[in-house]
JSON list of C-alpha atoms in Angstrom, two decimals:
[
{"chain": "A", "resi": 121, "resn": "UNK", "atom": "CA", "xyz": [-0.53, -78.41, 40.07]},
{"chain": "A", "resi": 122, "resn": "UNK", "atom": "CA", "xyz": [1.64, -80.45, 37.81]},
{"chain": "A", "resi": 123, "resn": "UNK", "atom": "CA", "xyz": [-0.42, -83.80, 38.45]},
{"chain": "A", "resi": 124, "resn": "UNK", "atom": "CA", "xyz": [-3.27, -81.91, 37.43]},
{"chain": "A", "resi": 125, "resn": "UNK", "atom": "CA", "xyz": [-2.19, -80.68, 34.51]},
{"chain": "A", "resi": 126, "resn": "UNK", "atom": "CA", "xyz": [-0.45, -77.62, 34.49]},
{"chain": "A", "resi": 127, "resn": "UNK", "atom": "CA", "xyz": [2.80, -76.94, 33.40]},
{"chain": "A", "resi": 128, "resn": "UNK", "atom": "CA", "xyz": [4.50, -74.62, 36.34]},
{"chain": "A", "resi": 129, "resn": "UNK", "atom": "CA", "xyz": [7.52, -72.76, 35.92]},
{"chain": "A", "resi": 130, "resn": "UNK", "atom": "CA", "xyz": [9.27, -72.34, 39.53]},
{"chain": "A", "resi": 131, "resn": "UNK", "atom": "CA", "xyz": [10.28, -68.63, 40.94]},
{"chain": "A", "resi": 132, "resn": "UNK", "atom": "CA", "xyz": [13.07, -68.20, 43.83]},
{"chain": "A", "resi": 133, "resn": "UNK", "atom": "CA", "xyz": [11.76, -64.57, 44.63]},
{"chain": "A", "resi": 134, "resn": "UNK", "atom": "CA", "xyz": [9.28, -61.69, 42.89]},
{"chain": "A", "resi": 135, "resn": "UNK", "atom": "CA", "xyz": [12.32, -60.62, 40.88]},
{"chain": "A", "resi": 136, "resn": "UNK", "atom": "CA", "xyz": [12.71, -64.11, 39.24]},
{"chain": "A", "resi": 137, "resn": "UNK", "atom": "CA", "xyz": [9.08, -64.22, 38.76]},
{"chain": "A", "resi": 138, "resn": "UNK", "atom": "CA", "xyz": [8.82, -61.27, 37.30]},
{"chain": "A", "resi": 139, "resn": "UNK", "atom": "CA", "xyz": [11.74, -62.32, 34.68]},
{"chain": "A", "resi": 140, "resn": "UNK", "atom": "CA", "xyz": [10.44, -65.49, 33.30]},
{"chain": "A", "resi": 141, "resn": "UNK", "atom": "CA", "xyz": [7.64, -63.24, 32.71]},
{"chain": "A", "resi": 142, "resn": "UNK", "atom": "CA", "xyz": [9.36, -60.44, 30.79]},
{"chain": "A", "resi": 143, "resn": "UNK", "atom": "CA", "xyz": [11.37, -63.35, 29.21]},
{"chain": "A", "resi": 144, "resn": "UNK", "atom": "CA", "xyz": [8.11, -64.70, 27.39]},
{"chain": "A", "resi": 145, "resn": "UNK", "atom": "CA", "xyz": [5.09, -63.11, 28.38]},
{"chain": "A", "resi": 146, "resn": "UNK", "atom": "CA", "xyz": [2.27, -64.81, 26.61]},
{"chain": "A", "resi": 147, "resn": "UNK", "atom": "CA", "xyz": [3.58, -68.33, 27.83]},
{"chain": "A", "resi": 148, "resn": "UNK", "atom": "CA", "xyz": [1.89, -67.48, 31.44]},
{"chain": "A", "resi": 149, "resn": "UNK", "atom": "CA", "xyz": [-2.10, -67.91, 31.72]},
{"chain": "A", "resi": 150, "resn": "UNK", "atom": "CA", "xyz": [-1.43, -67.28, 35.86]},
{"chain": "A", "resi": 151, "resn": "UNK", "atom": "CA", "xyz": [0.73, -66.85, 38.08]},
{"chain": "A", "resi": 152, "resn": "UNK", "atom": "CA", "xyz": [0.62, -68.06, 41.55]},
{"chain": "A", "resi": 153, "resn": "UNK", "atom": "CA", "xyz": [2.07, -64.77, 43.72]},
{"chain": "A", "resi": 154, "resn": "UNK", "atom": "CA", "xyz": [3.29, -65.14, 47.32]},
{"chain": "A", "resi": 155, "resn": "UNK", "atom": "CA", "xyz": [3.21, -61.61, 49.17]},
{"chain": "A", "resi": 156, "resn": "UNK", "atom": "CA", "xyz": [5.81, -61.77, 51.13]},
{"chain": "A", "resi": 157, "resn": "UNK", "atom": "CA", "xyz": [8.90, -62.81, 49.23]},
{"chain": "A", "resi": 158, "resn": "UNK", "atom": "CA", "xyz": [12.60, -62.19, 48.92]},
{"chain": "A", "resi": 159, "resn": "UNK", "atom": "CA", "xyz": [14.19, -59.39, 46.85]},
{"chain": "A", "resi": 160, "resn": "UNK", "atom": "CA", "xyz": [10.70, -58.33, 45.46]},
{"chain": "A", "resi": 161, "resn": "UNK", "atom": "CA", "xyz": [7.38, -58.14, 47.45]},
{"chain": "A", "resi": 162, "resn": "UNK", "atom": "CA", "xyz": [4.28, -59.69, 45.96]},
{"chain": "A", "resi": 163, "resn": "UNK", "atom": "CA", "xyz": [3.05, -55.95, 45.51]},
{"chain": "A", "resi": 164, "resn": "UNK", "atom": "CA", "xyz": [5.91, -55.07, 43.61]},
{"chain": "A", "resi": 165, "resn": "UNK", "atom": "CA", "xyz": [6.05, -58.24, 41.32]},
{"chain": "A", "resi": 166, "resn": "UNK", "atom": "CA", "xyz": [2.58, -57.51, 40.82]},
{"chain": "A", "resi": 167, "resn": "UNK", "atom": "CA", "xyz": [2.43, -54.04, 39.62]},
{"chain": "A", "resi": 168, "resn": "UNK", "atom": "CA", "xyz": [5.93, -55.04, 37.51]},
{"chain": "A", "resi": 169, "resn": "UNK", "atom": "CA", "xyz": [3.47, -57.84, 35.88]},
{"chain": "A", "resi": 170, "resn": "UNK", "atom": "CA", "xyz": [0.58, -55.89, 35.13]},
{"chain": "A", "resi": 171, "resn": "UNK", "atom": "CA", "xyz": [2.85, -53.80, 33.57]},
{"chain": "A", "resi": 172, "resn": "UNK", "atom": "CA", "xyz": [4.09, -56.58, 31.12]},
{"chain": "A", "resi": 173, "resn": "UNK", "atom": "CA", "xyz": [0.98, -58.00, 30.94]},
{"chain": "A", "resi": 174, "resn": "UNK", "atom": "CA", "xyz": [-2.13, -55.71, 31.82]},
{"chain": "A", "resi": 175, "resn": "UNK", "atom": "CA", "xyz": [-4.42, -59.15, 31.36]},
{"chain": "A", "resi": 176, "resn": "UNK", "atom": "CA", "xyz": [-2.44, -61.71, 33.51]},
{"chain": "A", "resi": 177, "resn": "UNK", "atom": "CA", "xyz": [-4.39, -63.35, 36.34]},
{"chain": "A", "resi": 178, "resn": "UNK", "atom": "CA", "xyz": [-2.80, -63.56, 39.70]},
{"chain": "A", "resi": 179, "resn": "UNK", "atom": "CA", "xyz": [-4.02, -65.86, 42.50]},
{"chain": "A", "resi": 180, "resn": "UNK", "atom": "CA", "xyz": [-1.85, -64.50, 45.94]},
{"chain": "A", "resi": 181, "resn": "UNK", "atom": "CA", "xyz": [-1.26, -66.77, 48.34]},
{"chain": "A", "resi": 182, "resn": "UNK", "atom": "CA", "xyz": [0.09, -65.10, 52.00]},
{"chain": "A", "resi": 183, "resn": "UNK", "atom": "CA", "xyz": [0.04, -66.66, 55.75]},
{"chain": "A", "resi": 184, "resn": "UNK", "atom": "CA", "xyz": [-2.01, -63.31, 56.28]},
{"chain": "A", "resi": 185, "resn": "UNK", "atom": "CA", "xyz": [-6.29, -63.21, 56.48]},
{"chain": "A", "resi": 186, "resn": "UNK", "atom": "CA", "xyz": [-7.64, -62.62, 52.85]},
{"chain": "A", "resi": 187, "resn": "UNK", "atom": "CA", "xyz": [-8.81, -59.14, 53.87]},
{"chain": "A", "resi": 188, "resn": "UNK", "atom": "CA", "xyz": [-5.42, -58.28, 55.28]},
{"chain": "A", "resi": 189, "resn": "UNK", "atom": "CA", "xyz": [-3.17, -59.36, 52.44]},
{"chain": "A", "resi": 190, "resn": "UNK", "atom": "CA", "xyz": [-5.73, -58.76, 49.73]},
{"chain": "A", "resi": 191, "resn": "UNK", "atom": "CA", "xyz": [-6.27, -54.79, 50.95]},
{"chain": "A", "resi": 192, "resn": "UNK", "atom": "CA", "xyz": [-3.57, -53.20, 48.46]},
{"chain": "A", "resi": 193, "resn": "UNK", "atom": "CA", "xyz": [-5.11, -55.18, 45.62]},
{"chain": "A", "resi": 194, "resn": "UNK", "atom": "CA", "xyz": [-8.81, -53.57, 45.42]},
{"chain": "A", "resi": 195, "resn": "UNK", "atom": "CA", "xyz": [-9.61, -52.54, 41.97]},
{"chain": "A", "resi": 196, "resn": "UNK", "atom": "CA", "xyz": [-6.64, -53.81, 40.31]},
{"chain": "A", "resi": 197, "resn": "UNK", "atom": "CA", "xyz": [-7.86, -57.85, 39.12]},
{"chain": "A", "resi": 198, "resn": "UNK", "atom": "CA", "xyz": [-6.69, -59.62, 41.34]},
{"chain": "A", "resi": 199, "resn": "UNK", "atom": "CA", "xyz": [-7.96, -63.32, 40.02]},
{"chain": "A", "resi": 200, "resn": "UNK", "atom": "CA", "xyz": [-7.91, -65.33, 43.57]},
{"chain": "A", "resi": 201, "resn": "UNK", "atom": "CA", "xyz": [-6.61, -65.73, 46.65]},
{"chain": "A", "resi": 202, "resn": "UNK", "atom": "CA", "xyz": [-5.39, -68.60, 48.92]},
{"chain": "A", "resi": 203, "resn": "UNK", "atom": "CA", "xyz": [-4.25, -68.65, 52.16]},
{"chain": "A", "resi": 204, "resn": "UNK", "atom": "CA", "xyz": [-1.36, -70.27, 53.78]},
{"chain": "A", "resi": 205, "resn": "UNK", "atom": "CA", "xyz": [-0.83, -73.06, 54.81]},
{"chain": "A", "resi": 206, "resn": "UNK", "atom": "CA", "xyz": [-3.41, -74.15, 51.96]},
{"chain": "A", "resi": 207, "resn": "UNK", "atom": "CA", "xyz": [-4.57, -77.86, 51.27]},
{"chain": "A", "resi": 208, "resn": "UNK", "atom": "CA", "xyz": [-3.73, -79.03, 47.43]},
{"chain": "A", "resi": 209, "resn": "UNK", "atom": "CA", "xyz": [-7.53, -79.11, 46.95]},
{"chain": "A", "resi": 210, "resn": "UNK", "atom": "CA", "xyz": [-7.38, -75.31, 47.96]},
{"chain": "A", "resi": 211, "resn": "UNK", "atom": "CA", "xyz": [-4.78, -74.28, 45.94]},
{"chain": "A", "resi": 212, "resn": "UNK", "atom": "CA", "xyz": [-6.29, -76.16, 42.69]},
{"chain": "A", "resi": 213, "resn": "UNK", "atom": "CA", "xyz": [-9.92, -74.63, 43.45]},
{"chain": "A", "resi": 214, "resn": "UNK", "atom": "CA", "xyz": [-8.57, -71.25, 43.69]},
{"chain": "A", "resi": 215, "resn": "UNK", "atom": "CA", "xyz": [-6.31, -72.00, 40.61]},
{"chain": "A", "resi": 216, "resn": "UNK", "atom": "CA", "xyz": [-8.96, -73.52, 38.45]},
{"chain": "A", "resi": 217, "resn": "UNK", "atom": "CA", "xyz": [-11.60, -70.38, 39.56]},
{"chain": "A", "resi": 218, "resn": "UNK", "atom": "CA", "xyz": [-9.17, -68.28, 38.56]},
{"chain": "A", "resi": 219, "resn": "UNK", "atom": "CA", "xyz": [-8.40, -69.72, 34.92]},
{"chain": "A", "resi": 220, "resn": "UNK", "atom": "CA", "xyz": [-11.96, -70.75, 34.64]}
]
């Protein structure tokens, strides 16, 4: 992501995620989400991001299949999905969809 040209701001777990977000929420255009994290879910960190931000994109990334992971999502924006283990030209396609 970096050698493409986005600036990325690193998250141990949904709970740090979703404080660099609440720290300065309008210096995020996305935010790459893993589902299954430490501390806080992807679910959680999501919902706690919309929240903060109603208009954030998320892209989720999970080892799971798309329908699988992606089935507590319907309805709520969810801006991509990528599934692990991705190639970098996976990641930046579902990245670039997502921020058009």
């Amino acid at each position: 992501l970096v050698a493409a040209g986005f600036a990325v701001t690193p998250a141990a777990d949904g709970r740090d995620a979703v404080d660099a977000l609440a720290a300065a929420p309008h210096a995020f255009d996305l935010v790459l989400l893993d589902l299954t994290m430490p501390r806080m879910g992807g679910a959680e960190a999501f919902r706690e991001m919309r929240r903060l931000r109603p208009d954030l994109r998320v892209v989720l990334a999970s080892g799971f299949a798309a329908r699988e992971a992606t089935s507590g999502f319907e309805g709520k924006g969810l801006a991509g999905f990528v599934r692990k283990p991705f190639r970098a030209e996976d990641l930046l396609a579902a990245v670039f969809a997502a921020v058009g």
